[in-house]
């Protein structure tokens, strides 16, 4: 009888142990399973949105607000490989030219800025504190030299830092490189596989680490200030803009300055949804974003679009909705 | 207690599957950043855990299983690309990496004889040629195909016959009576490059390197200086060419590659012959100039008893009869692949090349299997096996009056090739061209296998022992039959059947150690031993008086004779070497080899061959580190000694020969005196060089100066007649070679859609016979002279100063001022050495199109145009010999300014002859610039071919020898009629040799 108890205990422990391990494993691979679990209750007509993390809070806000307008609307953020593969809307991180697929559209809803950062107590924070980085210096710091590129003083310093850059298609790295006339493959240093949010993790761990990120990823959207473990690398900007970059300034101040004047050394790119035309549910949702949702951009660290562009896109969507009816 | 144990066991059991479950799979895709082409074989390893790693497959994909949890660190590496560190935070996300090319040529690994060394730590002079660069030129042997691609390597195609030998010299000529060809080593197997041909073919020899399928070659390394060659000891004096064939790689998806080529070859230039009327006119003129009765000139009207007036003569140009548009075809298929433990490469090829002259062609069927199998983590078994069958259809060309070239080109064009009854007409020493073509029956069959099997044991990290056995076996059979329709078949047929077998068995043991101690010290060392056994056996039977032309087997002949010969030799060697590098900045290289050869006298059987090399990578020094456009800059120097044992197997022994029949009783003849002091020809060579890479590897160069001095040259020296012999081989001569080599490669443009690269090399060699007891001539005609203080291949001729405008007589330099032109007035007036040789290659790629062209040039080499010597004879050779058109530029009347004297057959007052005198008039500048290869291809878009499962499909056209710019008046400035002369000691004699053809080949390459 004693043996039987022991056998039952062993089998039970074994099963419990495995399931605990399995749960942990899944959690490690997904930020919030709760959303996915919630999705189990959604209908088969759920529209998944594939988006990097810096824009997810805004999209989640839209989803919840839009549900008030249209309770039948069923949009959700894709967070697993499976749901990403089924996404109806994909984030487009840069302005695109027309493509061959006439049914594929991109509608922009905001702009985002990218700023170079490092860990608060890093070597880079100390050594680069007094140097305002212009375009040439930023290139030297972040990129491999082109074969025929002239050397400059920053080249020697650059070797002391480890550049971390995002590797996925949803990373802003390609746009940062493009802004400086480079290709993403020419970044120095290490690549991060995962969301750009992990770039912060990497530079905080590495005292030599430097990176850049979209501002919703580097500002705390609650306190509106820079995240406590990060510091901005000083950028050569207009005098009138400097106050927005000093320690203690808020993301709101930064957005205000950037919307007023983009500045020479700060990449600002459009962000939008790329999707297949033909589904009025999607078109309605996007039309609502342009009409209402866009008002939340600042709250979540994104710049608002030029009003003219919003009007043009709204008009276009209106004509598509008519066609879809 | 028992219960506790059971609980612990239970916990362990519960954890085990959990650990199994924890294995992550990381997938990804690695491509070239510029072209987006997948990188096959890129390694992806989990940092710090080298046991966890994979390589990308044929599509650039990988799937890595790891027990590590995210975040984990990966390193992605690929040869020639900048490595990238990756930190994986989200294991679900694919790791898609774009690698950028790294143009740091000093990081390249160079294969040496017994070790591999990073180019950064290399102290020697080594040129590399990629396999792809070999096959782009249509030729049967790779040694011909690498012409112009390695500085310091002079290669000259001696004939347009496919499969015929080439003249090849690496950093000059070091010997007179021993071999001058470099040592070839194929996958570690010493490859016998001596032709086994026994039947003379008018001065032409076959190319033994044609036994190897060039499509199987992965890479060729040309070892030039002593630091690299001394480790080959007694065989390294002429340089070493290492050939590495293709092999499968770990984790490589099985890949099938098929290549088909079909094309045509035609002579780009033939000889411009005088017509029948012109020939008659010249002969008449010679008659008159000789003071004979003008009324009785031979070509006068038939009514007056002559042969008809010049205008009545017909023209029979026999070149069109012999030369043709030849078909060229090649089919090659290979399969390569590998998994974690076994790699394989299997290749098969068939080639069939017709020569541009009828009666000649070359066929080859070859197979190769290269296998590697990891028996376990310590032991690897490797084999390299090749088997080739060749068939050559041959006929005599060159200096052979009954050969097809002389019958075609040298015949007088006014002579009808047919008699009035329609039978073949023969004139003088020439055979009839139609008869030669229709009755040619001369074939050679080669069967060769080159094999190596080796077992490699990884004893400790960096320490490896390899034991290998190899075989090079070559069986060459020649069969020639002259039937009664041929002059040589008179009166009742004549045949020869000969078989030569050559084999070399090598057993080699090698211990290698490679280690890096931090970033400060780097060490590569090896020690080894080899035993080589070589055998040669020839059997030849001849027959004559056949019952009829249908009976061709020698057993049918009424008269038969036979000869046999055999010899063997052994080479025992010990060798070792060390390459040490400090801070990747200072490198030292030392090698030592001790060889004992049975070929040498008992008093000098062992030879010691050391070498030392030093290099200094200046770009690693602080004072150059700040200069960004310099990637690498290295100064290097080396000195060493190497030997030449390429003499007859029994050269040092006293020999008795059988067959000394006397009164029908067998007897012996003393045929050679022993020389126990006979020893190696030794070459001391030092080298100093500079190599560098700039602008991110876009520009790289190498500059070398070398000085070679060969002593103890083997020469036949006179001895007192009372010995019963007139000469004995002994070590008495000396020779030097000094030269400069320069190579530059530039990547001019590289963008996503367009690439342009240029490579250029040029080299100069100055050869001099430093010490020679007695001057003597080479070749049957004493025009090529060996003389102390002069280079080899020197021409010893009468120097024609001018043609007297008043008399039309040639005026020669009277060296001894005795008023007579005699042999004493002959002098060295030039040589066949080029002042410079080199190559220029440009490669373009635009989207799916590719274009490359390769020029080869030779500047300053003299060629003795023997065709002119024989065919500007001014009537000296009578009616049967024809004239070249150039004879029409002869002096004809007072006041004519020309260098061709009047037609005449009588001697001048000073004893000289206007015509038929071997003079500088026939020595021409053989400089040329040749478009050796032009290749244009198009690769179909993968989106089209992928559906059919085709990975790559390229169609292309290769054009060879499209044009040649030269002032040389002959058909081909590279032709040499005496290629078979002792160890290639005669060069630059152009006589009745078919020129290298212009070829156009259409090809299709498919990889699946």
PDB file of C-alpha atoms in Angstrom, chain B residues 274-472:
ATOM      1  CA  UNK B 274      52.295  32.045-102.839  1.00  0.00           C
ATOM      2  CA  UNK B 275      50.058  31.003-105.711  1.00  0.00           C
ATOM      3  CA  UNK B 276      51.111  28.643-108.469  1.00  0.00           C
ATOM      4  CA  UNK B 277      51.952  31.456-110.939  1.00  0.00           C
ATOM      5  CA  UNK B 278      53.882  33.334-108.238  1.00  0.00           C
ATOM      6  CA  UNK B 279      55.818  30.205-107.378  1.00  0.00           C
ATOM      7  CA  UNK B 280      56.755  29.683-111.005  1.00  0.00           C
ATOM      8  CA  UNK B 281      57.790  33.304-111.297  1.00  0.00           C
ATOM      9  CA  UNK B 282      60.143  33.029-108.300  1.00  0.00           C
ATOM     10  CA  UNK B 283      61.700  29.826-109.577  1.00  0.00           C
ATOM     11  CA  UNK B 284      62.269  31.386-112.987  1.00  0.00           C
ATOM     12  CA  UNK B 285      63.861  34.388-111.322  1.00  0.00           C
ATOM     13  CA  UNK B 286      66.217  32.205-109.286  1.00  0.00           C
ATOM     14  CA  UNK B 287      67.222  30.460-112.508  1.00  0.00           C
ATOM     15  CA  UNK B 288      68.183  33.723-114.082  1.00  0.00           C
ATOM     16  CA  UNK B 289      69.841  35.121-110.932  1.00  0.00           C
ATOM     17  CA  UNK B 290      71.979  31.986-110.751  1.00  0.00           C
ATOM     18  CA  UNK B 291      73.383  32.943-114.138  1.00  0.00           C
ATOM     19  CA  UNK B 292      71.660  30.239-116.102  1.00  0.00           C
ATOM     20  CA  UNK B 293      70.336  30.738-119.630  1.00  0.00           C
ATOM     21  CA  UNK B 294      67.202  32.911-119.442  1.00  0.00           C
ATOM     22  CA  UNK B 295      65.887  31.211-122.569  1.00  0.00           C
ATOM     23  CA  UNK B 296      65.719  27.948-120.675  1.00  0.00           C
ATOM     24  CA  UNK B 297      63.861  29.048-117.597  1.00  0.00           C
ATOM     25  CA  UNK B 298      61.840  26.096-116.298  1.00  0.00           C
ATOM     26  CA  UNK B 299      58.463  27.801-116.498  1.00  0.00           C
ATOM     27  CA  UNK B 300      58.270  28.748-120.111  1.00  0.00           C
ATOM     28  CA  UNK B 301      55.778  27.679-122.728  1.00  0.00           C
ATOM     29  CA  UNK B 302      55.262  23.992-123.175  1.00  0.00           C
ATOM     30  CA  UNK B 303      55.814  24.412-126.876  1.00  0.00           C
ATOM     31  CA  UNK B 304      59.360  25.478-126.121  1.00  0.00           C
ATOM     32  CA  UNK B 305      59.899  22.456-123.901  1.00  0.00           C
ATOM     33  CA  UNK B 306      59.082  24.152-120.598  1.00  0.00           C
ATOM     34  CA  UNK B 307      56.572  23.400-117.849  1.00  0.00           C
ATOM     35  CA  UNK B 308      54.209  26.124-119.036  1.00  0.00           C
ATOM     36  CA  UNK B 309      54.402  29.821-118.379  1.00  0.00           C
ATOM     37  CA  UNK B 310      53.879  31.098-114.840  1.00  0.00           C
ATOM     38  CA  UNK B 311      50.442  32.396-115.835  1.00  0.00           C
ATOM     39  CA  UNK B 312      49.463  28.908-116.964  1.00  0.00           C
ATOM     40  CA  UNK B 313      50.164  27.369-113.574  1.00  0.00           C
ATOM     41  CA  UNK B 314      47.306  26.262-111.342  1.00  0.00           C
ATOM     42  CA  UNK B 315      47.156  26.891-107.612  1.00  0.00           C
ATOM     43  CA  UNK B 316      46.580  23.931-105.292  1.00  0.00           C
ATOM     44  CA  UNK B 317      46.338  25.285-101.751  1.00  0.00           C
ATOM     45  CA  UNK B 318      46.157  22.175 -99.566  1.00  0.00           C
ATOM     46  CA  UNK B 319      45.320  24.025 -96.345  1.00  0.00           C
ATOM     47  CA  UNK B 320      41.583  23.843 -97.043  1.00  0.00           C
ATOM     48  CA  UNK B 321      41.964  20.091 -97.423  1.00  0.00           C
ATOM     49  CA  UNK B 322      43.449  19.693 -93.954  1.00  0.00           C
ATOM     50  CA  UNK B 323      41.854  22.342 -91.788  1.00  0.00           C
ATOM     51  CA  UNK B 324      38.247  22.160 -90.711  1.00  0.00           C
ATOM     52  CA  UNK B 325      35.674  23.659 -88.390  1.00  0.00           C
ATOM     53  CA  UNK B 326      35.957  21.339 -85.421  1.00  0.00           C
ATOM     54  CA  UNK B 327      33.199  20.328 -83.034  1.00  0.00           C
ATOM     55  CA  UNK B 328      33.840  20.684 -79.331  1.00  0.00           C
ATOM     56  CA  UNK B 329      31.615  19.193 -76.664  1.00  0.00           C
ATOM     57  CA  UNK B 330      31.761  18.637 -72.938  1.00  0.00           C
ATOM     58  CA  UNK B 331      29.252  17.228 -70.479  1.00  0.00           C
ATOM     59  CA  UNK B 332      29.838  17.281 -66.768  1.00  0.00           C
ATOM     60  CA  UNK B 333      27.652  16.174 -63.907  1.00  0.00           C
ATOM     61  CA  UNK B 334      28.410  16.296 -60.215  1.00  0.00           C
ATOM     62  CA  UNK B 335      26.557  15.516 -57.027  1.00  0.00           C
ATOM     63  CA  UNK B 336      27.720  16.849 -53.675  1.00  0.00           C
ATOM     64  CA  UNK B 337      26.273  16.848 -50.217  1.00  0.00           C
ATOM     65  CA  UNK B 338      26.782  15.872 -46.640  1.00  0.00           C
ATOM     66  CA  UNK B 339      25.230  15.361 -43.296  1.00  0.00           C
ATOM     67  CA  UNK B 340      26.710  15.660 -39.841  1.00  0.00           C
ATOM     68  CA  UNK B 341      29.095  12.755 -40.355  1.00  0.00           C
ATOM     69  CA  UNK B 342      29.544  12.089 -44.042  1.00  0.00           C
ATOM     70  CA  UNK B 343      30.393  14.362 -46.950  1.00  0.00           C
ATOM     71  CA  UNK B 344      30.642  13.339 -50.563  1.00  0.00           C
ATOM     72  CA  UNK B 345      31.389  14.617 -54.025  1.00  0.00           C
ATOM     73  CA  UNK B 346      30.790  12.495 -57.097  1.00  0.00           C
ATOM     74  CA  UNK B 347      31.666  13.787 -60.538  1.00  0.00           C
ATOM     75  CA  UNK B 348      31.505  12.424 -64.045  1.00  0.00           C
ATOM     76  CA  UNK B 349      32.538  13.983 -67.311  1.00  0.00           C
ATOM     77  CA  UNK B 350      32.774  13.309 -71.017  1.00  0.00           C
ATOM     78  CA  UNK B 351      34.622  15.600 -73.356  1.00  0.00           C
ATOM     79  CA  UNK B 352      35.225  15.280 -77.060  1.00  0.00           C
ATOM     80  CA  UNK B 353      37.285  17.877 -78.850  1.00  0.00           C
ATOM     81  CA  UNK B 354      38.065  17.644 -82.511  1.00  0.00           C
ATOM     82  CA  UNK B 355      41.238  19.348 -83.603  1.00  0.00           C
ATOM     83  CA  UNK B 356      41.106  21.971 -86.314  1.00  0.00           C
ATOM     84  CA  UNK B 357      43.241  19.634 -88.403  1.00  0.00           C
ATOM     85  CA  UNK B 358      41.585  16.484 -89.604  1.00  0.00           C
ATOM     86  CA  UNK B 359      42.833  13.174 -88.187  1.00  0.00           C
ATOM     87  CA  UNK B 360      43.270  14.557 -84.676  1.00  0.00           C
ATOM     88  CA  UNK B 361      40.909  14.623 -81.737  1.00  0.00           C
ATOM     89  CA  UNK B 362      40.787  14.131 -78.001  1.00  0.00           C
ATOM     90  CA  UNK B 363      38.221  12.297 -75.897  1.00  0.00           C
ATOM     91  CA  UNK B 364      38.084  11.909 -72.144  1.00  0.00           C
ATOM     92  CA  UNK B 365      35.736  10.060 -69.857  1.00  0.00           C
ATOM     93  CA  UNK B 366      36.420  10.644 -66.204  1.00  0.00           C
ATOM     94  CA  UNK B 367      34.928   9.921 -62.821  1.00  0.00           C
ATOM     95  CA  UNK B 368      35.708  11.163 -59.358  1.00  0.00           C
ATOM     96  CA  UNK B 369      34.502  10.177 -55.902  1.00  0.00           C
ATOM     97  CA  UNK B 370      35.654  12.181 -52.873  1.00  0.00           C
ATOM     98  CA  UNK B 371      34.370  10.925 -49.543  1.00  0.00           C
ATOM     99  CA  UNK B 372      34.810  12.042 -45.948  1.00  0.00           C
ATOM    100  CA  UNK B 373      33.318  10.229 -43.010  1.00  0.00           C
ATOM    101  CA  UNK B 374      33.599  11.121 -39.342  1.00  0.00           C
ATOM    102  CA  UNK B 375      33.905   7.747 -37.693  1.00  0.00           C
ATOM    103  CA  UNK B 376      33.550   9.469 -34.366  1.00  0.00           C
ATOM    104  CA  UNK B 377      34.522  12.813 -32.887  1.00  0.00           C
ATOM    105  CA  UNK B 378      38.186  11.890 -33.147  1.00  0.00           C
ATOM    106  CA  UNK B 379      38.561   9.930 -36.366  1.00  0.00           C
ATOM    107  CA  UNK B 380      37.842  10.984 -39.925  1.00  0.00           C
ATOM    108  CA  UNK B 381      38.313   8.751 -42.947  1.00  0.00           C
ATOM    109  CA  UNK B 382      38.753  10.447 -46.309  1.00  0.00           C
ATOM    110  CA  UNK B 383      39.212   9.164 -49.824  1.00  0.00           C
ATOM    111  CA  UNK B 384      39.846  10.849 -53.150  1.00  0.00           C
ATOM    112  CA  UNK B 385      39.474   8.636 -56.174  1.00  0.00           C
ATOM    113  CA  UNK B 386      39.625   9.555 -59.809  1.00  0.00           C
ATOM    114  CA  UNK B 387      39.569   7.413 -62.886  1.00  0.00           C
ATOM    115  CA  UNK B 388      39.982   8.716 -66.381  1.00  0.00           C
ATOM    116  CA  UNK B 389      40.043   7.191 -69.823  1.00  0.00           C
ATOM    117  CA  UNK B 390      41.417   9.167 -72.715  1.00  0.00           C
ATOM    118  CA  UNK B 391      41.585   8.514 -76.390  1.00  0.00           C
ATOM    119  CA  UNK B 392      43.675  10.559 -78.750  1.00  0.00           C
ATOM    120  CA  UNK B 393      43.671  10.387 -82.513  1.00  0.00           C
ATOM    121  CA  UNK B 394      47.050  11.608 -83.602  1.00  0.00           C
ATOM    122  CA  UNK B 395      49.066  12.328 -86.694  1.00  0.00           C
ATOM    123  CA  UNK B 396      52.472  13.746 -87.252  1.00  0.00           C
ATOM    124  CA  UNK B 397      52.852  17.471 -87.436  1.00  0.00           C
ATOM    125  CA  UNK B 398      55.809  19.755 -86.842  1.00  0.00           C
ATOM    126  CA  UNK B 399      59.198  18.825 -88.169  1.00  0.00           C
ATOM    127  CA  UNK B 400      58.058  15.749 -90.028  1.00  0.00           C
ATOM    128  CA  UNK B 401      58.093  15.862 -93.847  1.00  0.00           C
ATOM    129  CA  UNK B 402      55.656  12.992 -94.035  1.00  0.00           C
ATOM    130  CA  UNK B 403      53.396  14.651 -91.521  1.00  0.00           C
ATOM    131  CA  UNK B 404      50.120  16.315 -92.359  1.00  0.00           C
ATOM    132  CA  UNK B 405      51.202  19.922 -91.781  1.00  0.00           C
ATOM    133  CA  UNK B 406      54.196  19.791 -94.069  1.00  0.00           C
ATOM    134  CA  UNK B 407      52.210  17.899 -96.680  1.00  0.00           C
ATOM    135  CA  UNK B 408      49.598  20.604 -96.540  1.00  0.00           C
ATOM    136  CA  UNK B 409      51.438  23.858 -95.954  1.00  0.00           C
ATOM    137  CA  UNK B 410      54.941  23.292 -97.265  1.00  0.00           C
ATOM    138  CA  UNK B 411      54.047  21.689-100.552  1.00  0.00           C
ATOM    139  CA  UNK B 412      54.434  23.868-103.562  1.00  0.00           C
ATOM    140  CA  UNK B 413      51.010  25.141-104.567  1.00  0.00           C
ATOM    141  CA  UNK B 414      51.665  24.639-108.269  1.00  0.00           C
ATOM    142  CA  UNK B 415      51.891  20.874-107.876  1.00  0.00           C
ATOM    143  CA  UNK B 416      48.733  18.920-108.501  1.00  0.00           C
ATOM    144  CA  UNK B 417      48.021  16.534-105.593  1.00  0.00           C
ATOM    145  CA  UNK B 418      46.649  13.967-108.035  1.00  0.00           C
ATOM    146  CA  UNK B 419      48.296  12.202-110.916  1.00  0.00           C
ATOM    147  CA  UNK B 420      46.605  12.238-114.269  1.00  0.00           C
ATOM    148  CA  UNK B 421      45.111   8.812-113.527  1.00  0.00           C
ATOM    149  CA  UNK B 422      43.562  10.148-110.334  1.00  0.00           C
ATOM    150  CA  UNK B 423      46.007   8.459-108.004  1.00  0.00           C
ATOM    151  CA  UNK B 424      47.751  10.330-105.216  1.00  0.00           C
ATOM    152  CA  UNK B 425      50.739  12.311-106.390  1.00  0.00           C
ATOM    153  CA  UNK B 426      53.811  12.511-104.167  1.00  0.00           C
ATOM    154  CA  UNK B 427      56.591  15.029-104.577  1.00  0.00           C
ATOM    155  CA  UNK B 428      59.994  14.698-103.008  1.00  0.00           C
ATOM    156  CA  UNK B 429      60.004  14.167 -99.270  1.00  0.00           C
ATOM    157  CA  UNK B 430      56.348  15.019 -98.818  1.00  0.00           C
ATOM    158  CA  UNK B 431      53.542  12.543 -98.603  1.00  0.00           C
ATOM    159  CA  UNK B 432      50.203  13.233-100.216  1.00  0.00           C
ATOM    160  CA  UNK B 433      47.820  15.170 -98.002  1.00  0.00           C
ATOM    161  CA  UNK B 434      44.722  13.255 -99.152  1.00  0.00           C
ATOM    162  CA  UNK B 435      46.430   9.945 -98.502  1.00  0.00           C
ATOM    163  CA  UNK B 436      47.514  11.057 -95.044  1.00  0.00           C
ATOM    164  CA  UNK B 437      44.033  12.169 -94.076  1.00  0.00           C
ATOM    165  CA  UNK B 438      42.237   9.125 -95.455  1.00  0.00           C
ATOM    166  CA  UNK B 439      44.652   6.539 -94.105  1.00  0.00           C
ATOM    167  CA  UNK B 440      45.649   8.013 -90.780  1.00  0.00           C
ATOM    168  CA  UNK B 441      45.594   5.310 -88.136  1.00  0.00           C
ATOM    169  CA  UNK B 442      47.371   6.477 -85.006  1.00  0.00           C
ATOM    170  CA  UNK B 443      45.624   6.318 -81.649  1.00  0.00           C
ATOM    171  CA  UNK B 444      46.646   6.548 -78.033  1.00  0.00           C
ATOM    172  CA  UNK B 445      44.610   5.265 -75.108  1.00  0.00           C
ATOM    173  CA  UNK B 446      45.221   6.374 -71.569  1.00  0.00           C
ATOM    174  CA  UNK B 447      43.820   4.841 -68.419  1.00  0.00           C
ATOM    175  CA  UNK B 448      44.714   6.617 -65.237  1.00  0.00           C
ATOM    176  CA  UNK B 449      43.665   6.463 -61.642  1.00  0.00           C
ATOM    177  CA  UNK B 450      44.781   8.820 -58.909  1.00  0.00           C
ATOM    178  CA  UNK B 451      43.703   7.733 -55.446  1.00  0.00           C
ATOM    179  CA  UNK B 452      44.264   8.688 -51.894  1.00  0.00           C
ATOM    180  CA  UNK B 453      42.915   7.250 -48.681  1.00  0.00           C
ATOM    181  CA  UNK B 454      43.706   8.809 -45.353  1.00  0.00           C
ATOM    182  CA  UNK B 455      42.729   8.521 -41.740  1.00  0.00           C
ATOM    183  CA  UNK B 456      42.852  11.615 -39.604  1.00  0.00           C
ATOM    184  CA  UNK B 457      42.952  11.366 -35.824  1.00  0.00           C
ATOM    185  CA  UNK B 458      42.202  14.399 -33.722  1.00  0.00           C
ATOM    186  CA  UNK B 459      44.320  13.529 -30.710  1.00  0.00           C
ATOM    187  CA  UNK B 460      43.766  16.703 -28.727  1.00  0.00           C
ATOM    188  CA  UNK B 461      42.434  20.123 -29.491  1.00  0.00           C
ATOM    189  CA  UNK B 462      44.685  21.430 -32.257  1.00  0.00           C
ATOM    190  CA  UNK B 463      46.732  18.238 -32.492  1.00  0.00           C
ATOM    191  CA  UNK B 464      45.965  15.981 -35.425  1.00  0.00           C
ATOM    192  CA  UNK B 465      47.673  12.948 -36.909  1.00  0.00           C
ATOM    193  CA  UNK B 466      47.063  11.911 -40.482  1.00  0.00           C
ATOM    194  CA  UNK B 467      48.153   8.757 -42.205  1.00  0.00           C
ATOM    195  CA  UNK B 468      47.641   8.418 -45.912  1.00  0.00           C
ATOM    196  CA  UNK B 469      48.403   6.114 -48.804  1.00  0.00           C
ATOM    197  CA  UNK B 470      48.117   7.229 -52.392  1.00  0.00           C
ATOM    198  CA  UNK B 471      48.501   5.822 -55.857  1.00  0.00           C
ATOM    199  CA  UNK B 472      49.007   7.426 -59.226  1.00  0.00           C
TER     200      UNK B 472
END
